[in-house]
N, C-alpha and C. Protein backbone atom coordinates (compact mmCIF):
# COMPACT_ATOMS: atom_id res chain seq x y z
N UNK A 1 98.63 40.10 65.09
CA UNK A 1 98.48 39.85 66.50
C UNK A 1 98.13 41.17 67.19
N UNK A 2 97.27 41.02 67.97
CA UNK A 2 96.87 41.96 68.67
C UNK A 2 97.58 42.34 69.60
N UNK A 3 97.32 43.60 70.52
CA UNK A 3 98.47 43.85 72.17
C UNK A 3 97.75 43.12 73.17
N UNK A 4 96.48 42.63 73.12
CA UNK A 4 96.29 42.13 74.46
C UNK A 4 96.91 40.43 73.79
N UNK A 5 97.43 40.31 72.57
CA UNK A 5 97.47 38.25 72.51
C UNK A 5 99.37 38.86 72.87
N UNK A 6 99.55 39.42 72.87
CA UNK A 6 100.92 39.81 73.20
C UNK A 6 101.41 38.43 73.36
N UNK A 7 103.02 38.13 73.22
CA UNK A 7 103.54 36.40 73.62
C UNK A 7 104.36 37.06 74.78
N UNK A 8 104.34 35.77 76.07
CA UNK A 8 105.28 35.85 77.02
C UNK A 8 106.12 34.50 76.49
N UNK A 9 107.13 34.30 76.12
CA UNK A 9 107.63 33.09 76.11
C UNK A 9 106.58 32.56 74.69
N UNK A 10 106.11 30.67 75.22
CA UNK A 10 105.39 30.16 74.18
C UNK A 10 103.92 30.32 74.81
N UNK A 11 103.96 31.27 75.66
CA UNK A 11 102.42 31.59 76.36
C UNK A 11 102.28 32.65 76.12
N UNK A 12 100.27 33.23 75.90
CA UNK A 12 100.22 33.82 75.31
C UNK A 12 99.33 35.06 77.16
N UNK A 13 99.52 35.99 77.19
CA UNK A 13 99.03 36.77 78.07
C UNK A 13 97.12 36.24 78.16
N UNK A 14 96.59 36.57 76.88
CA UNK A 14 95.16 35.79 77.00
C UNK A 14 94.82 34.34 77.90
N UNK A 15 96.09 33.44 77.34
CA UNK A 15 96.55 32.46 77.83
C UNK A 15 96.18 31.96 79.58
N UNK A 16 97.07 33.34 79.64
CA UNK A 16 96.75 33.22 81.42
C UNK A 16 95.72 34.16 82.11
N UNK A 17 95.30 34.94 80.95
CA UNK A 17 93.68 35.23 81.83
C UNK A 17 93.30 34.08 81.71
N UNK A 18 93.01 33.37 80.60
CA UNK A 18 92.28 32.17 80.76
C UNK A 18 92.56 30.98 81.39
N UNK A 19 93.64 30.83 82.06
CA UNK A 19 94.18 30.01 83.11
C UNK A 19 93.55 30.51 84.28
N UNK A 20 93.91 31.35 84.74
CA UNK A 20 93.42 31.79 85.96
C UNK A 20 91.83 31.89 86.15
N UNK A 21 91.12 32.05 84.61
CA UNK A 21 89.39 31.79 84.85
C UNK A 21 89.51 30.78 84.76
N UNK A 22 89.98 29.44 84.73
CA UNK A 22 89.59 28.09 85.00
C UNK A 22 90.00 27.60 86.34
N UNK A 23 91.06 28.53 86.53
CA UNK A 23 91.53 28.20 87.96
C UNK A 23 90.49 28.57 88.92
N UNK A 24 90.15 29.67 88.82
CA UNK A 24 88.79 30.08 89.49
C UNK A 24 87.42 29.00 89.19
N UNK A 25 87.27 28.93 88.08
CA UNK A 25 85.98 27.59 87.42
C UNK A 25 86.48 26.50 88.21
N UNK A 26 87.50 25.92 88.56
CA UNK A 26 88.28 24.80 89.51
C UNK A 26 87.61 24.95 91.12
N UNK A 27 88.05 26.09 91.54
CA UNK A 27 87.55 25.99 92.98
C UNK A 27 86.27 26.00 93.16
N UNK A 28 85.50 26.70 92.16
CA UNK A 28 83.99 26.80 92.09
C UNK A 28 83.42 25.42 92.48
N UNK A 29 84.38 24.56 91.81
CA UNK A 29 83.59 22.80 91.59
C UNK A 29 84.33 22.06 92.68
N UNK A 30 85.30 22.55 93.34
CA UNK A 30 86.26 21.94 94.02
C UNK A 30 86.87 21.08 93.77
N UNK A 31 87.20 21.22 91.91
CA UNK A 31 88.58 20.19 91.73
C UNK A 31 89.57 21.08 92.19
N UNK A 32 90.25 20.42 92.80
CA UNK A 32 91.93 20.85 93.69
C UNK A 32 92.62 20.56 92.57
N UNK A 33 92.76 19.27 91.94
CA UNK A 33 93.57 18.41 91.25
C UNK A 33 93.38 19.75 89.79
N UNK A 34 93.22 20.11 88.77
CA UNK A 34 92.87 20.95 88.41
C UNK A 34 93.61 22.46 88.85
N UNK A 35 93.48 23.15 89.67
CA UNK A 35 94.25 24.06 90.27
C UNK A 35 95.86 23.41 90.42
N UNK A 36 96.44 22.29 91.01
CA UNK A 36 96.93 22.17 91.19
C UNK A 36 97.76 22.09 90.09
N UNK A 37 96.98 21.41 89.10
CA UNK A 37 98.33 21.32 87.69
C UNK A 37 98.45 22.47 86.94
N UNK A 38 98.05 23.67 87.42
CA UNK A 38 98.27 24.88 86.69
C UNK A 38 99.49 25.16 87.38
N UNK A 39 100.22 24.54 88.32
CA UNK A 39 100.82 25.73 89.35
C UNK A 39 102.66 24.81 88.64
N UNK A 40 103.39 25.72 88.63
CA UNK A 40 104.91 25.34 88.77
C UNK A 40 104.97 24.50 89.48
N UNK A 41 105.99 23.21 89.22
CA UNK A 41 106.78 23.08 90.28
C UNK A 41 107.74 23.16 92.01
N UNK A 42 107.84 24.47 91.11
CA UNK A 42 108.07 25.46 92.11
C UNK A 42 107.66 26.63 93.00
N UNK A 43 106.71 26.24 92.66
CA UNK A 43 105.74 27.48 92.85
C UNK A 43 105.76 28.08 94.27
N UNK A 44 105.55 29.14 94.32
CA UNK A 44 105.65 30.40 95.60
C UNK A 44 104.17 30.75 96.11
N UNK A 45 104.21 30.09 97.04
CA UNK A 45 102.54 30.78 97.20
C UNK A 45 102.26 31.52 98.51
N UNK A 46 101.67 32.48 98.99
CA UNK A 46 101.75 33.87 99.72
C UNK A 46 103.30 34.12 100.57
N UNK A 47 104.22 34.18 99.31
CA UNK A 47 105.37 34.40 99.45
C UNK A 47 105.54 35.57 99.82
N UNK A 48 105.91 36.39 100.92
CA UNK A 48 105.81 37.82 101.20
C UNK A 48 106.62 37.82 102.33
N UNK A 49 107.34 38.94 102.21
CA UNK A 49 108.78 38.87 103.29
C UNK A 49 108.23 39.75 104.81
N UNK A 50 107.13 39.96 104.53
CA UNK A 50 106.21 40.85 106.06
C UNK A 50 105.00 40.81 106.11
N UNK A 51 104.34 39.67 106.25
CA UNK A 51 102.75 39.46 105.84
C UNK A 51 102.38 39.48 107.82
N UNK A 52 101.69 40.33 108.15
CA UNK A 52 101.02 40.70 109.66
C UNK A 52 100.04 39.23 110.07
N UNK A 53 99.20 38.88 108.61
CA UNK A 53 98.12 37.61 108.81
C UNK A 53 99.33 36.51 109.47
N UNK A 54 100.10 36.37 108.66
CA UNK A 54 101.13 34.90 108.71
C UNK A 54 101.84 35.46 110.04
N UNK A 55 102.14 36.41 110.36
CA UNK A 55 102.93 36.14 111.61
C UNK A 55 102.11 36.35 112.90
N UNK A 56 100.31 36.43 112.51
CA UNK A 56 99.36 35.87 113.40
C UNK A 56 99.13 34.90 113.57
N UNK A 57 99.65 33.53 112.61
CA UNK A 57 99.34 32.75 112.91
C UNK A 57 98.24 32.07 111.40
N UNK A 58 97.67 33.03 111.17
CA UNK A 58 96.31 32.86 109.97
C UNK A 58 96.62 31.61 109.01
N UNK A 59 96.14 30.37 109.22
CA UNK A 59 96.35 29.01 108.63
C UNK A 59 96.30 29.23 107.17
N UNK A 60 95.44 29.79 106.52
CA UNK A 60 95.25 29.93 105.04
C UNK A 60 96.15 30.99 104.48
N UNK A 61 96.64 31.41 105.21
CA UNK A 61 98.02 32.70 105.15
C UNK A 61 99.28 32.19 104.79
N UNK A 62 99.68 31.09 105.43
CA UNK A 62 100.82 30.78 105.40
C UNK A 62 101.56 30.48 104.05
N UNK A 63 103.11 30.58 103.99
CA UNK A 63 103.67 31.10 102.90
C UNK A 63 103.61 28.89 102.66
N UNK A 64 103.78 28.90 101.36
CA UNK A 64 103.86 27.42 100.81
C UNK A 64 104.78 27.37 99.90
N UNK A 65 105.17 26.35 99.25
CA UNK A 65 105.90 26.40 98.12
C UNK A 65 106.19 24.54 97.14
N UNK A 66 105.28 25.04 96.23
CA UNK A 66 105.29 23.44 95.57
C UNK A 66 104.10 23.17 95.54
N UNK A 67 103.30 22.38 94.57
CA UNK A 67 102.03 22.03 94.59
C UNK A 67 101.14 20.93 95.32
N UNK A 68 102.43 20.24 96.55
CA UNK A 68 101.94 19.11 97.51
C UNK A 68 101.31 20.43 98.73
N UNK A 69 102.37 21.15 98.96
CA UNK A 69 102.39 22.35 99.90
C UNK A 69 100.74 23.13 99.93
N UNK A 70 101.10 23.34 98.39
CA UNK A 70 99.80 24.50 98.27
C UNK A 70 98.40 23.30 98.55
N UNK A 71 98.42 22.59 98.27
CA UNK A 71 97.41 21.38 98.58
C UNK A 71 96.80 21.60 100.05
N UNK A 72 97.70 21.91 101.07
CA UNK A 72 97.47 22.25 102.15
C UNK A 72 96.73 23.50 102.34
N UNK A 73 96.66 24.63 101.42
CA UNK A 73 95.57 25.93 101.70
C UNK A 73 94.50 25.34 101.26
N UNK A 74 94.58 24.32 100.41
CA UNK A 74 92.98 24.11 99.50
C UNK A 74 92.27 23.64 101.12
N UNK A 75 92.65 22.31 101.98
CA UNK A 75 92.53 21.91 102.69
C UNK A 75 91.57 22.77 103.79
N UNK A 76 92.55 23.87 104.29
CA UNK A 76 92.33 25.03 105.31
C UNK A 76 90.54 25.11 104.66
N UNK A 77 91.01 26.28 103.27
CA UNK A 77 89.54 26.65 103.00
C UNK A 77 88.70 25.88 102.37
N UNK A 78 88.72 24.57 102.22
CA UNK A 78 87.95 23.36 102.16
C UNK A 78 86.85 23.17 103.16
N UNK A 79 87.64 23.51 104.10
CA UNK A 79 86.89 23.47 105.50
C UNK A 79 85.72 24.29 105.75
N UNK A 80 85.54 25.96 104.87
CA UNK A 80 84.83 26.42 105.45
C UNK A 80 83.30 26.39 104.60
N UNK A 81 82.39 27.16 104.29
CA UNK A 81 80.97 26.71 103.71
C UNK A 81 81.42 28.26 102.76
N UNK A 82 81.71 28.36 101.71
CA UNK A 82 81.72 29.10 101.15
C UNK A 82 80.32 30.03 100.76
N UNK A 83 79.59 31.00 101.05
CA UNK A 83 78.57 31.51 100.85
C UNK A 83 78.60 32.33 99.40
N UNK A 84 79.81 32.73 99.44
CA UNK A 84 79.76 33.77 97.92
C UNK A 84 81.38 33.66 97.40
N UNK A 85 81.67 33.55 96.48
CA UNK A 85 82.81 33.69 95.84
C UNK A 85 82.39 34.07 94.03
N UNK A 86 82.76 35.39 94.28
CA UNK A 86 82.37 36.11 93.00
C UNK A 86 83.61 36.72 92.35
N UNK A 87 84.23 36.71 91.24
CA UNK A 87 85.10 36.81 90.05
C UNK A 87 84.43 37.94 89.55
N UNK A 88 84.79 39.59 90.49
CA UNK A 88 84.26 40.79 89.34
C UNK A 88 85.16 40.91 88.51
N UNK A 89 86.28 40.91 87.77
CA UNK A 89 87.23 41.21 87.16
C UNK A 89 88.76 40.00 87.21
N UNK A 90 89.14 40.00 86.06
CA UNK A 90 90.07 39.99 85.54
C UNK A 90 90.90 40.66 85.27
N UNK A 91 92.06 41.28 85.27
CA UNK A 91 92.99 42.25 85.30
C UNK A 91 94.37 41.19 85.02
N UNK A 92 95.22 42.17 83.95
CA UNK A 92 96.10 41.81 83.38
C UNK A 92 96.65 41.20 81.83
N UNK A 93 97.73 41.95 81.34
CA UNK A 93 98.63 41.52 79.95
C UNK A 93 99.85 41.39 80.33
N UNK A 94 100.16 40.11 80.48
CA UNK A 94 101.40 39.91 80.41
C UNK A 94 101.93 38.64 81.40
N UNK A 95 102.78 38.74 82.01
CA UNK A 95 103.14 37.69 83.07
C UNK A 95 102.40 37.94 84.37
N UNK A 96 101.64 38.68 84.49
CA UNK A 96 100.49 38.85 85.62
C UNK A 96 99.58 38.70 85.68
N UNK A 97 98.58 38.35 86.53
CA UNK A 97 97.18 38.59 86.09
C UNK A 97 96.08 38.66 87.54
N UNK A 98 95.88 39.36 87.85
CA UNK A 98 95.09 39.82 88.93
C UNK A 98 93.34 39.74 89.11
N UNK A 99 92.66 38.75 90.16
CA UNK A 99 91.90 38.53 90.16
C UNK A 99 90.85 39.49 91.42
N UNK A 100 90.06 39.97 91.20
CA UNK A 100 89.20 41.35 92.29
C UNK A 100 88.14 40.52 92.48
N UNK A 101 87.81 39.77 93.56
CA UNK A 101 87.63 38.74 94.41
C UNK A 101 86.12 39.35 95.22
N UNK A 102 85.55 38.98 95.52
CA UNK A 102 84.26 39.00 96.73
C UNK A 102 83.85 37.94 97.03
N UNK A 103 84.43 37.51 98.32
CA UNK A 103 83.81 36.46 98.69
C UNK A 103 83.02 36.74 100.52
N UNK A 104 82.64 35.56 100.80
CA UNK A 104 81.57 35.37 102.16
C UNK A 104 81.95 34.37 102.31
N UNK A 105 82.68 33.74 103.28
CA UNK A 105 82.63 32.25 104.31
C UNK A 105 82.44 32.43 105.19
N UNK A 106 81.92 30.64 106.05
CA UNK A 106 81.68 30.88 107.49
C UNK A 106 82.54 29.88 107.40
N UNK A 107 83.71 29.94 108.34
CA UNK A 107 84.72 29.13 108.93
C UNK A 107 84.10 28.36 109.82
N UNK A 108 84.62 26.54 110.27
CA UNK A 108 84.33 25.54 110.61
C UNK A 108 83.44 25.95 112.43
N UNK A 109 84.21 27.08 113.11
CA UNK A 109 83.89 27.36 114.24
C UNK A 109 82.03 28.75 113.89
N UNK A 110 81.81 28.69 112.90
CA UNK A 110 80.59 29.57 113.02
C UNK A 110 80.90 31.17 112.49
N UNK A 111 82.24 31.40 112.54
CA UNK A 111 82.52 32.72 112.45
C UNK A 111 82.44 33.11 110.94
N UNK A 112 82.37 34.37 110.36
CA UNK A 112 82.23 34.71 109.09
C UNK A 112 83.32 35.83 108.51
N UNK A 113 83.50 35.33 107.77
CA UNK A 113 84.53 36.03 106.84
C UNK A 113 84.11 36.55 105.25
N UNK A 114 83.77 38.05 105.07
CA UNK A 114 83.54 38.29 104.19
C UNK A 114 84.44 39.52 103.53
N UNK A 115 84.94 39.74 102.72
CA UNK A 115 86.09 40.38 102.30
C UNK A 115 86.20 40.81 100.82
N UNK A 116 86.88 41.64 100.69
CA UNK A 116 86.88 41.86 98.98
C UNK A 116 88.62 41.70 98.75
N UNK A 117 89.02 41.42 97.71
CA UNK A 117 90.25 40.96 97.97
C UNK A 117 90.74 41.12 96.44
N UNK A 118 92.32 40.98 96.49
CA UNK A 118 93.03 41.23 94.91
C UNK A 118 93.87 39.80 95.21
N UNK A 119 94.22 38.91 94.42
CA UNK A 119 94.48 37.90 94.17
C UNK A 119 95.80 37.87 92.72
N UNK A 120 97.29 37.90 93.04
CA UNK A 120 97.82 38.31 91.98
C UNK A 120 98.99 37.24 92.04
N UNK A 121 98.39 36.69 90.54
CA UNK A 121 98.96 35.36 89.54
C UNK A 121 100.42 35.70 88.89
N UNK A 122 101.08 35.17 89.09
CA UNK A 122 102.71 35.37 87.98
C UNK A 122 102.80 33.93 87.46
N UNK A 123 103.25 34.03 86.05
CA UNK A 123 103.51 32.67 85.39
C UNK A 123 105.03 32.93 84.63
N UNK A 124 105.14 31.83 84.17
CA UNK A 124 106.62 31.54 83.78
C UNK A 124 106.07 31.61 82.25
N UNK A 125 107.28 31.38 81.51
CA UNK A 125 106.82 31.46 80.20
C UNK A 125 106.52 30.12 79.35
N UNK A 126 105.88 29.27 80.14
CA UNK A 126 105.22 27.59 79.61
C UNK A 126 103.80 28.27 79.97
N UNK A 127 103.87 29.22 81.02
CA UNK A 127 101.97 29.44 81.13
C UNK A 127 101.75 28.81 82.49
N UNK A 128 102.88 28.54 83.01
CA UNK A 128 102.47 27.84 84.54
C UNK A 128 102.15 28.98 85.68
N UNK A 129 101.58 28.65 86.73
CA UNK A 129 101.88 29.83 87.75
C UNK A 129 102.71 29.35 88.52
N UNK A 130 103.94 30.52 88.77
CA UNK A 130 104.95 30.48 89.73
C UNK A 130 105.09 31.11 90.88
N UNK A 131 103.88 32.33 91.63
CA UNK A 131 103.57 33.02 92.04
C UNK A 131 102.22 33.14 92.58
N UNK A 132 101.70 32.94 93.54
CA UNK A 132 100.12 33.68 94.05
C UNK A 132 100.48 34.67 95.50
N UNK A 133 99.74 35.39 95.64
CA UNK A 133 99.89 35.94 96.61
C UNK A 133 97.89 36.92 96.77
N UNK A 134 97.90 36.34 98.10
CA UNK A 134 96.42 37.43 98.14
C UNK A 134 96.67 38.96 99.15
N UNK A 135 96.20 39.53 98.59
CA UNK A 135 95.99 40.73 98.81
C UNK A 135 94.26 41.18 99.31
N UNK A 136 94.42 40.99 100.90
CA UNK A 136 93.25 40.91 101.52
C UNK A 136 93.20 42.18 102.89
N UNK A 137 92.51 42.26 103.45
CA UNK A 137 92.10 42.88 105.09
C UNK A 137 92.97 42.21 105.94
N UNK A 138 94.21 42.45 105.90
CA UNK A 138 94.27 41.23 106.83
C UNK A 138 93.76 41.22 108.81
N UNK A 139 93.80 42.78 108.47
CA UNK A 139 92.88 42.66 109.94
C UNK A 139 91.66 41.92 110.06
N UNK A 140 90.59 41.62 109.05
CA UNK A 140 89.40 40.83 109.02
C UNK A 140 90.00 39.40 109.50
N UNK A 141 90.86 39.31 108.81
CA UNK A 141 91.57 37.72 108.91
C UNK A 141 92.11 37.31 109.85
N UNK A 142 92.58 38.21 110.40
CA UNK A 142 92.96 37.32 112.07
C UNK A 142 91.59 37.26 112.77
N UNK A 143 91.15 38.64 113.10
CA UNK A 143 89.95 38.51 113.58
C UNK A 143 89.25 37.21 113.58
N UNK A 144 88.93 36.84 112.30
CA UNK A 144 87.79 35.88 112.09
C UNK A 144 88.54 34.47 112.22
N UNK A 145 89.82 34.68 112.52
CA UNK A 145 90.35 33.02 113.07
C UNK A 145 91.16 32.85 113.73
N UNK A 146 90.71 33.94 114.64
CA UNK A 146 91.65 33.58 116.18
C UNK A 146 93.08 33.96 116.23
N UNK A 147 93.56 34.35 115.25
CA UNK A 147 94.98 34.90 115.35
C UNK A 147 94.64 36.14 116.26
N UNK A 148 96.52 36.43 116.33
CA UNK A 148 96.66 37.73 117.39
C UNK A 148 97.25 38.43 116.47
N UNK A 149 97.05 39.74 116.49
CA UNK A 149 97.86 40.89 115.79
C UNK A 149 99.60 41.08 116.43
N UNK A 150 100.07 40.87 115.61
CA UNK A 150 101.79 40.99 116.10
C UNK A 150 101.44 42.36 117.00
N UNK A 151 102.90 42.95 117.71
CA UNK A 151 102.85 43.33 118.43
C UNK A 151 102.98 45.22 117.50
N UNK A 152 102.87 45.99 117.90
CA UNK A 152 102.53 47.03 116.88
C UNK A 152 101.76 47.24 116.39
N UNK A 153 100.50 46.87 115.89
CA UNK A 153 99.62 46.30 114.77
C UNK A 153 98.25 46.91 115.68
């Protein structure tokens, strides 16, 4: 066995790069259903105890938890016309796996959102994800949807 087939549990680190490139191959086509059965149960999604976007308000920001929940971000960015969503990298061995993101949307009102972004996956040891969280501008992100910057900011 090699160090990158390394085992987490009965999952294998390759495992969940290659989860997370189908998870990505998923939104490409816009199966939801697909994304969705990769995710825990339980799953945590932009779980973060001081996120500036979420306490603007930023709809696709908001913290979720469970795969009816997360159903609701697909929704948000369902909405907008995706222009570019590009997968430069893969990153990660082990129970992580980090996706380096470029994308371009125009949100439902005309406005555009283009961003480069880190996208970082945690799984349990079945290979599920229990964890997403994006790692974005979040100043671009209110901007481009009407949120207000908390107060400080």
């Amino acid at each position: 066995m090699t160090s990158s087939q390394a085992t987490t549990g009965s999952a294998t680190a390759t495992d969940n790069a290659a989860t997370v490139a189908g998870i990505y191959a998923a939104f490409g086509r816009g199966d939801v259903p697909a994304i969705l059965g990769a995710l825990a149960d339980d799953v945590h999604w932009e779980d973060w105890a001081d996120n500036s976007a979420q306490r603007a308000g930023v709809a696709h920001m908001v913290p979720r938890r469970g795969p009816a929940e997360v159903a609701a971000f697909f929704q948000v960015v369902g909405s907008w016309t995706m222009e570019r969503f590009e997968v430069l990298d893969l990153i990660g061995n082990g129970r992580q796996v980090v996706g380096e993101i470029s994308l371009a949307a125009r949100l439902p009102d005309g406005t555009r959102l283009e961003d480069e972004e880190l996208h970082l996956w945690t799984f349990d040891d079945a290979g599920r994800v229990t964890r997403f969280r994006h790692y974005v501008d979040t100043g671009k992100h209110i901007a481009v949807t009407g949120g207000t910057a908390p107060r400080g900011e």
